Tab-separated table of C-alpha atoms in Angstrom:
chain	number	residue	atom	x	y	z
A	1	MET	CA	-15.235	0.286	-36.737
A	2	GLN	CA	-12.144	1.632	-34.983
A	3	PRO	CA	-9.871	3.626	-37.374
A	4	THR	CA	-6.482	2.164	-38.193
A	5	GLY	CA	-3.320	3.972	-37.176
A	6	ARG	CA	-1.396	4.100	-33.932
A	7	ARG	CA	-2.096	0.891	-32.021
A	8	THR	CA	-1.160	-0.102	-28.536
A	9	PHE	CA	-1.718	-3.270	-26.583
A	10	LEU	CA	-4.895	-3.274	-24.552
A	11	ALA	CA	-3.233	-5.224	-21.782
A	12	LEU	CA	-0.217	-2.915	-21.927
A	13	GLY	CA	-2.411	0.122	-21.388
A	14	LEU	CA	-3.753	-1.440	-18.236
A	15	LEU	CA	-0.590	-3.073	-16.940
A	16	LEU	CA	1.651	-0.074	-17.541
A	17	THR	CA	-0.945	2.097	-15.854
A	18	GLY	CA	-0.564	-0.003	-12.743
A	19	ALA	CA	3.220	0.206	-13.042
A	20	ALA	CA	3.141	3.986	-13.424
A	21	LEU	CA	1.003	4.414	-10.353
A	22	THR	CA	2.970	1.885	-8.338
A	23	ALA	CA	6.142	3.807	-9.094
A	24	CYS	CA	4.652	6.679	-7.140
A	25	THR	CA	4.096	4.502	-4.093
A	26	ASP	CA	6.690	1.715	-4.026
A	27	ALA	CA	9.225	3.673	-1.981
A	28	PRO	CA	9.122	2.750	1.712
A	29	HIS	CA	7.129	5.135	3.868
A	30	ARG	CA	9.526	4.816	6.785
A	31	ASP	CA	10.841	8.029	8.323
A	32	PRO	CA	14.128	8.665	6.405
A	33	GLY	CA	15.847	9.582	9.642
A	34	ARG	CA	14.843	6.306	11.307
A	35	PRO	CA	17.316	3.427	10.939
A	36	ALA	CA	16.002	0.129	9.615
A	37	GLY	CA	14.740	-1.993	12.474
A	38	ASP	CA	14.453	0.991	14.830
A	39	HIS	CA	11.018	0.783	16.404
A	40	SER	CA	11.586	3.470	19.032
A	41	ARG	CA	9.378	5.982	17.231
A	42	PRO	CA	5.624	5.456	17.129
A	43	ASP	CA	4.006	4.266	13.922
A	44	PRO	CA	1.891	7.189	12.607
A	45	ASP	CA	-0.511	4.632	11.134
A	46	GLU	CA	-1.072	2.931	14.488
A	47	PRO	CA	-4.495	4.477	15.277
A	48	VAL	CA	-5.820	3.594	11.819
A	49	ARG	CA	-4.265	0.162	11.937
A	50	ARG	CA	-5.720	-0.549	15.391
A	51	ARG	CA	-9.232	0.359	14.261
A	52	ALA	CA	-8.855	-1.851	11.189
A	53	LEU	CA	-7.574	-4.753	13.290
A	54	ASP	CA	-10.384	-4.420	15.826
A	55	ALA	CA	-12.952	-4.493	13.016
A	56	THR	CA	-11.245	-7.531	11.511
A	57	ASP	CA	-11.249	-9.333	14.857
A	58	THR	CA	-14.993	-8.755	15.090
A	59	LEU	CA	-15.435	-10.324	11.663
A	60	LEU	CA	-13.267	-13.296	12.576
A	61	ALA	CA	-15.281	-13.886	15.750
A	62	ALA	CA	-18.501	-13.772	13.741
A	63	TYR	CA	-17.177	-16.287	11.224
A	64	ASP	CA	-15.986	-18.563	14.033
A	65	ALA	CA	-19.442	-18.453	15.604
A	66	LEU	CA	-21.044	-19.593	12.343
A	67	LEU	CA	-18.492	-22.098	11.044
A	68	PRO	CA	-19.844	-25.089	13.012
A	69	GLN	CA	-23.205	-24.685	11.240
A	70	ALA	CA	-21.805	-23.352	7.931
A	71	PRO	CA	-18.383	-24.880	7.172
A	72	GLN	CA	-18.613	-23.574	3.612
A	73	LEU	CA	-17.698	-20.149	5.022
A	74	GLN	CA	-14.148	-21.295	5.771
A	75	PRO	CA	-12.586	-19.803	2.564
A	76	LEU	CA	-14.071	-16.395	3.379
A	77	ARG	CA	-12.839	-16.690	6.949
A	78	GLU	CA	-9.345	-17.476	5.616
A	79	ASP	CA	-9.452	-14.292	3.518
A	80	VAL	CA	-10.299	-12.262	6.610
A	81	ALA	CA	-7.392	-13.871	8.470
A	82	ARG	CA	-5.096	-12.808	5.605
A	83	HIS	CA	-6.477	-9.288	5.893
A	84	ARG	CA	-5.637	-9.254	9.574
A	85	ALA	CA	-2.085	-10.422	8.974
A	86	ALA	CA	-1.508	-7.770	6.313
A	87	LEU	CA	-3.029	-4.974	8.397
A	88	ASP	CA	-0.827	-5.933	11.326
A	89	THR	CA	2.360	-5.317	9.322
A	90	ALA	CA	3.371	-1.785	8.412
A	91	THR	CA	5.604	-2.535	5.452
A	92	THR	CA	4.448	-5.883	4.069
A	93	THR	CA	2.591	-5.814	0.755
A	94	PRO	CA	-0.070	-8.541	0.687
A	95	THR	CA	0.376	-11.353	-1.794
A	96	SER	CA	-2.116	-13.316	-3.792
A	97	SER	CA	-4.695	-15.126	-1.732
A	98	THR	CA	-3.533	-18.304	-3.427
A	99	GLY	CA	0.085	-17.729	-2.484
A	100	THR	CA	1.938	-19.783	0.051
A	101	GLY	CA	3.062	-16.929	2.258
A	102	THR	CA	0.822	-15.160	4.720
A	103	PRO	CA	1.401	-11.396	4.823
A	104	GLY	CA	2.253	-9.989	8.155
A	105	ALA	CA	4.799	-12.328	9.651
A	106	GLY	CA	4.380	-12.879	13.333
A	107	THR	CA	0.581	-12.808	13.391
A	108	SER	CA	-1.381	-15.935	13.868
A	109	GLY	CA	-4.498	-14.936	11.962
A	110	THR	CA	-6.590	-16.486	14.665
A	111	GLY	CA	-8.607	-13.379	15.363
A	112	THR	CA	-6.903	-12.154	18.535
A	113	SER	CA	-5.444	-8.710	18.225
A	114	GLY	CA	-2.730	-9.032	20.832
A	115	THR	CA	-3.635	-5.706	22.417
A	116	GLY	CA	-6.711	-4.209	23.952
A	117	THR	CA	-9.323	-2.658	21.739
A	118	SER	CA	-9.801	1.048	21.618
A	119	GLY	CA	-12.218	2.361	24.209
A	120	THR	CA	-13.438	5.296	22.098
A	121	ALA	CA	-15.344	5.422	18.861
A	122	ALA	CA	-13.318	6.432	15.801
A	123	PRO	CA	-14.146	7.446	12.232
A	124	GLY	CA	-13.134	4.058	10.842
A	125	ALA	CA	-14.622	1.954	13.613
A	126	THR	CA	-17.045	-0.803	12.765
A	127	PRO	CA	-20.453	-0.593	14.454
A	128	ALA	CA	-20.347	-2.432	17.775
A	129	THR	CA	-21.212	-5.989	16.846
A	130	THR	CA	-20.133	-9.225	18.461
A	131	ALA	CA	-20.334	-12.829	17.422
A	132	ALA	CA	-23.313	-13.257	19.738
A	133	THR	CA	-25.291	-10.753	17.639
A	134	VAL	CA	-24.337	-12.323	14.295
A	135	PRO	CA	-26.212	-15.627	14.410
A	136	THR	CA	-27.084	-15.881	10.715
A	137	THR	CA	-25.360	-15.746	7.350
A	138	ALA	CA	-27.488	-12.743	6.389
A	139	ALA	CA	-26.320	-10.843	9.459
A	140	LEU	CA	-22.712	-11.740	8.671
A	141	ALA	CA	-23.189	-10.428	5.127
A	142	SER	CA	-24.449	-7.153	6.545
A	143	LEU	CA	-21.496	-6.983	8.925
A	144	GLU	CA	-19.068	-7.532	6.041
A	145	ARG	CA	-20.703	-4.709	4.097
A	146	GLN	CA	-20.700	-2.327	7.072
A	147	THR	CA	-17.077	-3.123	7.850
A	148	ALA	CA	-16.067	-2.579	4.231
A	149	GLN	CA	-17.669	0.857	4.298
A	150	ALA	CA	-16.117	1.742	7.651
A	151	ARG	CA	-12.611	0.975	6.389
A	152	LEU	CA	-12.949	3.708	3.774
A	153	ALA	CA	-13.540	6.343	6.475
A	154	ASP	CA	-9.852	6.077	7.385
A	155	LEU	CA	-8.420	6.507	3.892
A	156	GLY	CA	-7.506	10.139	4.490
A	157	ALA	CA	-5.767	9.421	7.793
A	158	ALA	CA	-3.622	6.548	6.493
A	159	SER	CA	-0.253	6.564	4.775
A	160	PRO	CA	-0.418	5.906	1.006
A	161	ALA	CA	0.562	2.244	1.410
A	162	LEU	CA	-1.955	1.599	4.176
A	163	ALA	CA	-4.684	3.489	2.297
A	164	ARG	CA	-4.091	1.223	-0.700
A	165	LEU	CA	-4.400	-1.838	1.519
A	166	LEU	CA	-7.555	-0.533	3.224
A	167	ALA	CA	-9.205	0.111	-0.143
A	168	SER	CA	-8.339	-3.390	-1.327
A	169	VAL	CA	-9.548	-5.047	1.873
A	170	SER	CA	-12.729	-2.987	1.692
A	171	ALA	CA	-13.362	-4.225	-1.847
A	172	ALA	CA	-12.792	-7.792	-0.654
A	173	GLY	CA	-15.341	-7.244	2.097
A	174	VAL	CA	-17.920	-6.113	-0.443
A	175	LEU	CA	-17.253	-9.257	-2.475
A	176	HIS	CA	-17.686	-11.334	0.690
A	177	ALA	CA	-21.005	-9.635	1.366
A	178	VAL	CA	-22.169	-10.481	-2.141
A	179	ALA	CA	-21.033	-14.096	-1.743
A	180	LEU	CA	-23.019	-14.256	1.493
A	181	GLY	CA	-26.162	-13.072	-0.255
A	182	ASP	CA	-26.155	-9.316	0.387
A	183	ALA	CA	-27.324	-7.551	-2.783
A	184	ALA	CA	-26.729	-4.026	-1.461
A	185	PRO	CA	-23.066	-3.712	-2.563
A	186	ALA	CA	-23.911	-4.778	-6.095
A	187	ALA	CA	-26.671	-2.174	-6.306
A	188	ALA	CA	-24.317	0.808	-6.047
A	189	PRO	CA	-25.095	3.687	-8.448
A	190	ALA	CA	-23.103	4.112	-11.625
A	191	PRO	CA	-20.078	6.413	-11.348
A	192	SER	CA	-20.899	10.082	-11.725
A	193	ALA	CA	-19.613	11.930	-14.749
A	194	SER	CA	-19.044	14.997	-12.573
A	195	VAL	CA	-16.239	15.574	-10.102
A	196	PRO	CA	-17.086	16.489	-6.512
A	197	PRO	CA	-16.127	20.126	-5.773
A	198	SER	CA	-13.603	19.105	-3.126
A	199	ALA	CA	-11.809	16.832	-5.563
A	200	SER	CA	-11.800	19.464	-8.312
A	201	THR	CA	-10.480	22.121	-5.937
A	202	THR	CA	-7.689	19.878	-4.744
A	203	ALA	CA	-6.815	18.964	-8.297
A	204	SER	CA	-6.539	22.633	-9.262
A	205	ALA	CA	-4.324	23.323	-6.279
A	206	SER	CA	-2.015	20.368	-6.933
A	207	ALA	CA	-1.993	19.790	-10.679
A	208	ASP	CA	1.423	18.126	-10.756
A	209	ALA	CA	0.463	15.585	-8.071
A	210	THR	CA	-2.881	14.866	-9.713
A	211	ALA	CA	-2.296	14.870	-13.458
A	212	ALA	CA	0.082	11.933	-13.875
A	213	PRO	CA	-1.856	9.279	-11.914
A	214	PHE	CA	-5.222	10.347	-13.284
A	215	GLN	CA	-3.861	10.431	-16.844
A	216	ALA	CA	-2.804	6.824	-16.288
A	217	ALA	CA	-6.271	5.943	-14.974
A	218	LEU	CA	-7.850	7.725	-17.926
A	219	GLY	CA	-5.718	5.695	-20.317
A	220	ALA	CA	-6.911	2.501	-18.667
A	221	GLU	CA	-10.531	3.566	-19.056
A	222	HIS	CA	-9.972	4.407	-22.741
A	223	ALA	CA	-8.704	0.844	-23.186
A	224	ALA	CA	-11.651	-0.603	-21.247
A	225	VAL	CA	-14.166	1.284	-23.380
A	226	TYR	CA	-12.554	-0.123	-26.515
A	227	GLY	CA	-12.441	-3.608	-25.012
A	228	TYR	CA	-16.117	-3.631	-24.097
A	229	GLY	CA	-16.956	-2.725	-27.676
A	230	VAL	CA	-15.341	-6.014	-28.666
A	231	VAL	CA	-16.983	-7.886	-25.793
A	232	GLY	CA	-20.482	-6.726	-26.718
A	233	ALA	CA	-20.020	-7.678	-30.368
A	234	ARG	CA	-19.198	-11.304	-29.492
A	235	LEU	CA	-21.912	-12.019	-26.921
A	236	THR	CA	-25.131	-13.752	-27.947
A	237	ASP	CA	-26.985	-14.125	-24.646
A	238	ASP	CA	-29.337	-11.208	-23.990
A	239	GLY	CA	-28.479	-11.089	-20.298
A	240	GLN	CA	-24.754	-10.957	-20.970
A	241	ARG	CA	-25.186	-8.311	-23.653
A	242	THR	CA	-27.141	-6.185	-21.189
A	243	ALA	CA	-24.365	-6.640	-18.630
A	244	ALA	CA	-21.780	-5.621	-21.224
A	245	ARG	CA	-23.741	-2.477	-22.122
A	246	THR	CA	-24.044	-1.584	-18.441
A	247	SER	CA	-20.301	-2.083	-17.930
A	248	LEU	CA	-19.488	-0.042	-21.009
A	249	ALA	CA	-21.672	2.829	-19.785
A	250	ALA	CA	-19.964	2.723	-16.388
A	251	HIS	CA	-16.515	2.941	-17.956
A	252	GLN	CA	-17.591	5.763	-20.238
A	253	ALA	CA	-18.857	7.642	-17.189
A	254	ARG	CA	-15.629	6.989	-15.299
A	255	ARG	CA	-13.602	8.109	-18.318
A	256	ASP	CA	-15.603	11.324	-18.479
A	257	ALA	CA	-15.096	11.904	-14.748
A	258	TRP	CA	-11.312	11.635	-15.070
A	259	GLN	CA	-11.369	13.955	-18.072
A	260	ARG	CA	-13.297	16.571	-16.112
A	261	LEU	CA	-10.983	16.209	-13.131
A	262	LEU	CA	-7.901	16.665	-15.303
A	263	THR	CA	-9.404	19.675	-17.010
A	264	GLY	CA	-10.129	21.164	-13.594
A	265	ALA	CA	-6.477	20.609	-12.696
A	266	GLY	CA	-5.362	22.571	-15.733
A	267	ALA	CA	-4.174	19.489	-17.639
A	268	ALA	CA	-5.244	18.399	-21.109
A	269	PRO	CA	-6.722	14.882	-20.877
A	270	ASP	CA	-4.866	12.363	-23.016
A	271	PRO	CA	-6.941	11.107	-25.955
A	272	ALA	CA	-7.688	7.478	-26.623
A	273	ALA	CA	-5.392	5.577	-28.947
A	274	ALA	CA	-6.635	4.966	-32.471
A	275	GLY	CA	-6.848	1.259	-31.730
A	276	TYR	CA	-5.818	-1.436	-29.256
A	277	GLN	CA	-4.385	-4.915	-29.615
A	278	LEU	CA	-6.350	-7.433	-27.592
A	279	PRO	CA	-4.462	-9.573	-25.048
A	280	PHE	CA	-5.834	-12.759	-26.642
A	281	PRO	CA	-8.121	-13.635	-29.567
A	282	VAL	CA	-11.809	-12.962	-28.950
A	283	ALA	CA	-13.887	-14.989	-31.375
A	284	ASP	CA	-16.901	-16.168	-29.374
A	285	ALA	CA	-19.002	-15.505	-26.290
A	286	ALA	CA	-16.729	-17.494	-23.981
A	287	SER	CA	-13.602	-15.554	-24.909
A	288	ALA	CA	-15.580	-12.296	-24.770
A	289	GLY	CA	-16.503	-13.072	-21.166
A	290	ARG	CA	-12.858	-13.788	-20.383
A	291	LEU	CA	-11.886	-10.449	-21.911
A	292	ALA	CA	-14.422	-8.631	-19.729
A	293	ALA	CA	-13.044	-10.360	-16.624
A	294	HIS	CA	-9.502	-9.491	-17.752
A	295	LEU	CA	-10.384	-5.827	-18.242
A	296	GLU	CA	-11.952	-5.475	-14.819
A	297	THR	CA	-9.216	-7.397	-13.028
A	298	ARG	CA	-6.530	-5.191	-14.540
A	299	LEU	CA	-8.514	-2.103	-13.579
A	300	THR	CA	-8.580	-3.200	-9.946
A	301	THR	CA	-4.771	-2.966	-10.015
A	302	VAL	CA	-4.943	0.451	-11.631
A	303	TYR	CA	-7.310	1.773	-8.986
A	304	ALA	CA	-5.603	0.190	-5.982
A	305	ASP	CA	-2.436	1.986	-7.073
A	306	LEU	CA	-4.393	5.175	-7.706
A	307	VAL	CA	-5.593	5.231	-4.085
A	308	ALA	CA	-1.976	5.573	-2.959
A	309	ALA	CA	-0.912	7.968	-5.702
A	310	VAL	CA	-3.433	10.806	-5.389
A	311	PRO	CA	-3.986	13.496	-2.737
A	312	THR	CA	-5.996	12.267	0.241
A	313	PRO	CA	-9.296	14.026	-0.631
A	314	GLN	CA	-9.364	12.083	-3.902
A	315	ARG	CA	-8.703	8.651	-2.442
A	316	PRO	CA	-12.427	7.851	-2.110
A	317	LEU	CA	-12.824	8.372	-5.866
A	318	ALA	CA	-10.146	5.768	-6.560
A	319	ALA	CA	-11.455	3.391	-3.879
A	320	ASP	CA	-14.956	3.587	-5.351
A	321	ALA	CA	-13.569	2.735	-8.799
A	322	LEU	CA	-11.658	-0.196	-7.299
A	323	ARG	CA	-14.795	-1.543	-5.636
A	324	GLU	CA	-16.846	-1.301	-8.814
A	325	SER	CA	-14.209	-3.015	-10.955
A	326	ALA	CA	-13.834	-5.764	-8.346
A	327	LEU	CA	-17.588	-6.359	-8.412
A	328	ARG	CA	-17.701	-6.443	-12.205
A	329	ALA	CA	-14.690	-8.772	-12.370
A	330	HIS	CA	-16.572	-11.124	-10.026
A	331	GLN	CA	-19.719	-10.897	-12.145
A	332	TRP	CA	-17.705	-11.819	-15.265
A	333	GLY	CA	-16.222	-14.863	-13.554
A	334	ALA	CA	-12.778	-13.643	-12.512
A	335	ALA	CA	-10.985	-15.757	-9.915
A	336	ALA	CA	-11.535	-14.634	-6.335
A	337	THR	CA	-8.681	-13.008	-4.427
A	338	ALA	CA	-8.258	-11.803	-0.865
A	339	PHE	CA	-6.639	-8.551	-2.041
A	340	PRO	CA	-8.344	-7.124	-5.149
A	341	GLY	CA	-5.926	-4.950	-7.077
A	342	ILE	CA	-2.758	-5.878	-5.202
A	343	THR	CA	-2.342	-9.566	-5.892
A	344	ASP	CA	0.899	-10.885	-7.361
A	345	THR	CA	1.163	-11.455	-11.092
A	346	PRO	CA	0.563	-15.190	-11.651
A	347	ALA	CA	3.711	-17.154	-12.379
A	348	GLY	CA	4.383	-17.549	-16.070
A	349	THR	CA	2.327	-14.524	-17.099
A	350	SER	CA	4.225	-12.399	-19.592
A	351	THR	CA	3.978	-8.630	-19.725
A	352	PRO	CA	2.540	-7.358	-23.048
A	353	THR	CA	4.590	-4.769	-24.909
A	354	ALA	CA	3.751	-1.997	-27.319
A	355	ALA	CA	3.139	-2.909	-30.936
A	356	GLY	CA	5.786	-1.854	-33.396
A	357	THR	CA	8.696	-2.069	-30.948
A	358	GLY	CA	10.010	-5.365	-32.266
A	359	THR	CA	9.501	-6.977	-28.859
A	360	PRO	CA	7.868	-10.432	-28.967
A	361	THR	CA	4.197	-10.426	-28.081
A	362	PRO	CA	2.616	-12.847	-25.604
């Protein structure tokens, strides 16, 4: 049983984590000496953006080749069109896939890039594949997975905002691959409890830049570990209980990884709170499953923001955590979204507040 004492809202720990990380990245990344609307200077993200757009056009062509025989793929194709629109706009933050607006004003989302494709291979380029070589759903699933992986190769070369978008779109691609029947993305190994040497070295060299965002991520994992303890206690199906234990172990490993990284940066990892207030009552297996989906969905926001908040060598760590939480959210029945981790807060959703402040709770 969790000891009584200082209590914080579980949802608050996750939501405020996202807010803390977003605060590091919400400022525009435009050159401060460049007037608004002045497009005379080249976009430093253009090479990365062009590779991402070319890969997206390949996906769109593959979907279009299959749609006549498989019209059920249309929702996935629409997600990819949203990805293209967002990638084609330097400063537009993508909205929820269920929203009315399409990010990236001025793009048609039809799969034509508007400019020629790059003639040279690049780190983030998708393997050369055309619609003619993607005649089956299985091949399309493989292409989605390969494209998702290729997008991550450009994380270090992108601006923080574009890196965040690439990580989210990559996670969406993995979810598409799973929906299309590819089991490979779901079979990824559990997160390592150790920190890669490059990440630890960077953390030690830039403790101030590393500590705050990773402390926020650590706090979110503390809350997730607590939450899965509640989830596991309410489940009755053996398969679901096994899934809950697996998820709990993954979050414990991720928590330990952030603690090691912070220690390597010379910072004392924040401890877990004595207890957490759940975002809604959890009295049976159905509500336990909803809590698991809630935990993972909130963590996708935490990790999408973390991608943009940390030094570039550590972005893959955050992107990997985003992908895993997106997959687990899907497995627990969370609603699908075109942009895992950077969707808008649904209308009417209140923001939980800390217990003991006198502020009304949701």
